Short mmCIF file of C-alpha atoms in Angstrom, two decimals:
data_model
loop_
_atom_site.label_atom_id
_atom_site.label_comp_id
_atom_site.label_asym_id
_atom_site.label_seq_id
_atom_site.Cartn_x
_atom_site.Cartn_y
_atom_site.Cartn_z
CA MET A 1 16.68 -12.39 -67.60
CA GLY A 2 16.37 -9.80 -70.39
CA ARG A 3 18.87 -11.45 -72.69
CA ASP A 4 18.35 -13.68 -75.64
CA ARG A 5 19.39 -17.28 -75.19
CA GLU A 6 21.47 -18.23 -78.17
CA ASP A 7 22.18 -21.71 -79.45
CA ASN A 8 25.97 -21.83 -79.52
CA ARG A 9 26.38 -25.56 -80.02
CA LYS A 10 27.76 -25.00 -83.51
CA GLY A 11 29.59 -21.75 -82.73
CA SER A 12 26.85 -19.58 -84.21
CA TRP A 13 23.23 -18.70 -83.56
CA ARG A 14 22.44 -19.49 -87.21
CA MET A 15 20.00 -22.34 -87.30
CA LYS A 16 18.75 -24.88 -89.78
CA GLY A 17 15.15 -25.85 -90.38
CA LYS A 18 12.39 -23.35 -89.65
CA VAL A 19 12.47 -20.16 -87.64
CA PHE A 20 9.41 -18.32 -86.35
CA VAL A 21 9.19 -14.61 -87.16
CA ASP A 22 7.28 -12.77 -84.44
CA THR A 23 4.69 -10.10 -85.09
CA ASN A 24 6.87 -7.29 -83.75
CA ILE A 25 9.39 -7.77 -86.56
CA PHE A 26 6.73 -6.73 -89.08
CA MET A 27 5.40 -3.97 -86.83
CA TYR A 28 8.80 -2.36 -86.25
CA ALA A 29 9.76 -2.69 -89.93
CA ARG A 30 6.58 -0.97 -91.08
CA GLY A 31 6.05 1.37 -88.14
CA LYS A 32 7.40 4.70 -87.02
CA ASN A 33 11.03 5.36 -86.24
CA HIS A 34 12.32 2.94 -83.60
CA PRO A 35 15.76 1.67 -82.58
CA LEU A 36 14.90 -1.75 -84.08
CA LYS A 37 13.33 -0.48 -87.31
CA GLU A 38 16.49 -0.93 -89.38
CA ALA A 39 17.21 -4.45 -88.11
CA CYS A 40 13.60 -5.53 -88.62
CA THR A 41 13.46 -4.01 -92.09
CA ARG A 42 16.67 -5.88 -92.98
CA ILE A 43 15.04 -9.15 -91.85
CA ILE A 44 11.93 -8.54 -93.97
CA LEU A 45 14.04 -7.64 -97.01
CA SER A 46 16.06 -10.80 -96.51
CA ILE A 47 12.84 -12.84 -96.41
CA ALA A 48 11.57 -11.10 -99.54
CA LYS A 49 14.80 -11.98 -101.37
CA ARG A 50 14.60 -15.58 -100.11
CA GLU A 51 18.05 -15.10 -98.54
CA SER A 52 16.67 -16.14 -95.20
CA ILE A 53 16.15 -19.74 -96.24
CA ALA A 54 19.87 -20.43 -96.37
CA HIS A 55 20.80 -17.96 -93.65
CA TYR A 56 18.68 -18.53 -90.56
CA GLY A 57 16.14 -21.11 -91.55
CA ILE A 58 12.92 -21.06 -93.47
CA PRO A 59 10.84 -18.25 -91.98
CA VAL A 60 7.36 -19.16 -90.81
CA ILE A 61 4.53 -17.41 -89.02
CA ASP A 62 1.15 -18.48 -87.68
CA THR A 63 -2.38 -17.23 -88.11
CA GLU A 64 -2.14 -15.35 -84.82
CA VAL A 65 0.37 -12.92 -86.39
CA PHE A 66 -2.38 -11.57 -88.65
CA GLN A 67 -4.85 -11.24 -85.77
CA GLU A 68 -2.29 -9.34 -83.68
CA ILE A 69 -1.57 -6.86 -86.45
CA ILE A 70 -5.22 -6.24 -87.32
CA TYR A 71 -6.13 -5.93 -83.63
CA ARG A 72 -3.42 -3.36 -82.95
CA TYR A 73 -4.38 -1.14 -85.87
CA ALA A 74 -8.14 -1.64 -85.49
CA MET A 75 -7.92 -0.35 -81.91
CA THR A 76 -6.61 2.96 -83.25
CA GLY A 77 -9.10 3.12 -86.11
CA GLN A 78 -6.46 2.23 -88.70
CA TRP A 79 -7.95 -0.92 -90.18
CA ASP A 80 -6.57 -0.14 -93.64
CA VAL A 81 -2.99 0.04 -92.34
CA GLY A 82 -3.36 -3.31 -90.57
CA ILE A 83 -4.91 -4.94 -93.62
CA SER A 84 -2.15 -3.53 -95.84
CA ILE A 85 0.59 -4.91 -93.58
CA CYS A 86 -1.09 -8.33 -93.55
CA GLN A 87 -1.39 -8.33 -97.34
CA ASP A 88 2.31 -7.49 -97.61
CA ILE A 89 3.14 -10.39 -95.29
CA LEU A 90 1.15 -12.77 -97.49
CA ILE A 91 3.09 -11.56 -100.53
CA LEU A 92 6.34 -12.61 -98.81
CA GLY A 93 5.19 -16.21 -99.31
CA MET A 94 6.07 -17.52 -95.87
CA GLU A 95 4.43 -20.67 -94.59
CA VAL A 96 1.50 -19.77 -92.31
CA LEU A 97 1.12 -22.38 -89.60
CA PRO A 98 -2.41 -23.04 -88.33
CA VAL A 99 -3.71 -22.91 -84.79
CA GLY A 100 -5.65 -26.14 -84.46
CA ASN A 101 -6.69 -28.53 -81.69
CA SER A 102 -3.18 -29.76 -80.85
CA GLU A 103 -1.86 -26.19 -80.72
CA VAL A 104 -4.68 -25.12 -78.41
CA ALA A 105 -4.00 -28.11 -76.14
CA GLN A 106 -0.31 -27.16 -76.07
CA PHE A 107 -1.26 -23.52 -75.42
CA LEU A 108 -3.29 -24.54 -72.36
CA LYS A 109 -0.33 -26.50 -70.97
CA LEU A 110 1.95 -23.52 -71.52
CA ALA A 111 -0.59 -21.13 -69.98
CA GLU A 112 -0.67 -23.26 -66.85
CA LYS A 113 3.12 -23.45 -66.74
CA TYR A 114 3.85 -19.75 -67.43
CA LYS A 115 0.90 -17.97 -65.81
CA VAL A 116 3.10 -16.83 -62.91
CA GLN A 117 5.56 -15.14 -65.29
CA ASN A 118 2.71 -13.21 -66.94
CA VAL A 119 3.79 -14.15 -70.46
CA PRO A 120 1.16 -12.66 -72.80
CA PRO A 121 -1.32 -15.29 -74.04
CA ARG A 122 -0.71 -14.29 -77.67
CA ASP A 123 2.94 -15.17 -77.26
CA LEU A 124 2.04 -18.48 -75.66
CA ILE A 125 -0.06 -19.23 -78.76
CA HIS A 126 3.04 -18.62 -80.92
CA THR A 127 5.06 -20.84 -78.59
CA ALA A 128 2.44 -23.59 -78.76
CA VAL A 129 2.51 -23.50 -82.56
CA MET A 130 6.30 -23.64 -82.49
CA VAL A 131 6.41 -26.56 -80.06
CA SER A 132 3.76 -28.45 -82.03
CA SER A 133 5.72 -27.85 -85.25
CA GLY A 134 9.16 -28.69 -83.85
CA ILE A 135 10.45 -25.12 -84.23
CA ASN A 136 13.03 -24.09 -81.64
CA HIS A 137 13.92 -20.49 -82.55
CA ILE A 138 11.94 -17.26 -82.71
CA ILE A 139 13.18 -13.94 -84.05
CA THR A 140 11.62 -11.37 -81.77
CA ALA A 141 12.30 -8.21 -79.80
CA ASP A 142 10.09 -9.46 -76.95
CA LYS A 143 12.45 -10.33 -74.10
CA HIS A 144 9.83 -12.27 -72.15
CA PHE A 145 10.37 -15.10 -74.65
CA ASP A 146 13.66 -15.62 -72.78
CA ASP A 147 11.60 -16.99 -69.89
CA ILE A 148 10.03 -19.70 -72.04
CA LYS A 149 12.26 -22.74 -71.77
CA GLU A 150 10.81 -24.56 -74.78
CA ILE A 151 12.23 -22.08 -77.31
CA ILE A 152 15.25 -19.87 -77.99
CA ARG A 153 14.87 -16.17 -78.74
CA VAL A 154 17.02 -14.50 -81.37
CA ALA A 155 17.03 -10.71 -81.04
CA PRO A 156 16.44 -8.92 -84.36
CA GLU A 157 19.70 -7.00 -84.08
CA LYS A 158 21.56 -10.36 -83.93
CA VAL A 159 20.24 -11.45 -87.32
CA ARG A 160 23.08 -10.97 -89.77
CA ALA A 161 22.72 -10.19 -93.44
CA ILE A 162 24.29 -12.59 -95.90
CA ALA A 163 27.76 -11.41 -96.87
#
């Protein structure tokens, strides 16, 4: 696999409705130098300017995004960095989708279905939230999302700035 499945039904990957923004977009934008840092920073700036609403859908996240960020930085003793990133995400004003009973039930179905592919459970939580919320697209660098048939991955470098 290793490629992002794009929705070309309308001649463009640009989508309407809501789009999920994966944790790695925030991590690459805020982290050290990385080949995707510029693209991810551009996405975050677009969200901050509210340009994303008209461009690639209303950006949303779930509560798991915050847990992932805090976990990653807490494991290296950098709680303050993780907390700071999470506070900055809150300031962006994106809708934060909950992980409730229906999302957990959906997660368990997805875990059963994708256990052979070794998709990380955290990413199956995101997928469950997306499926439960009727969201089809995720902006992420994680190529294993290509293996999940319920959603379509949009690579960060494919997200275009508004002209």
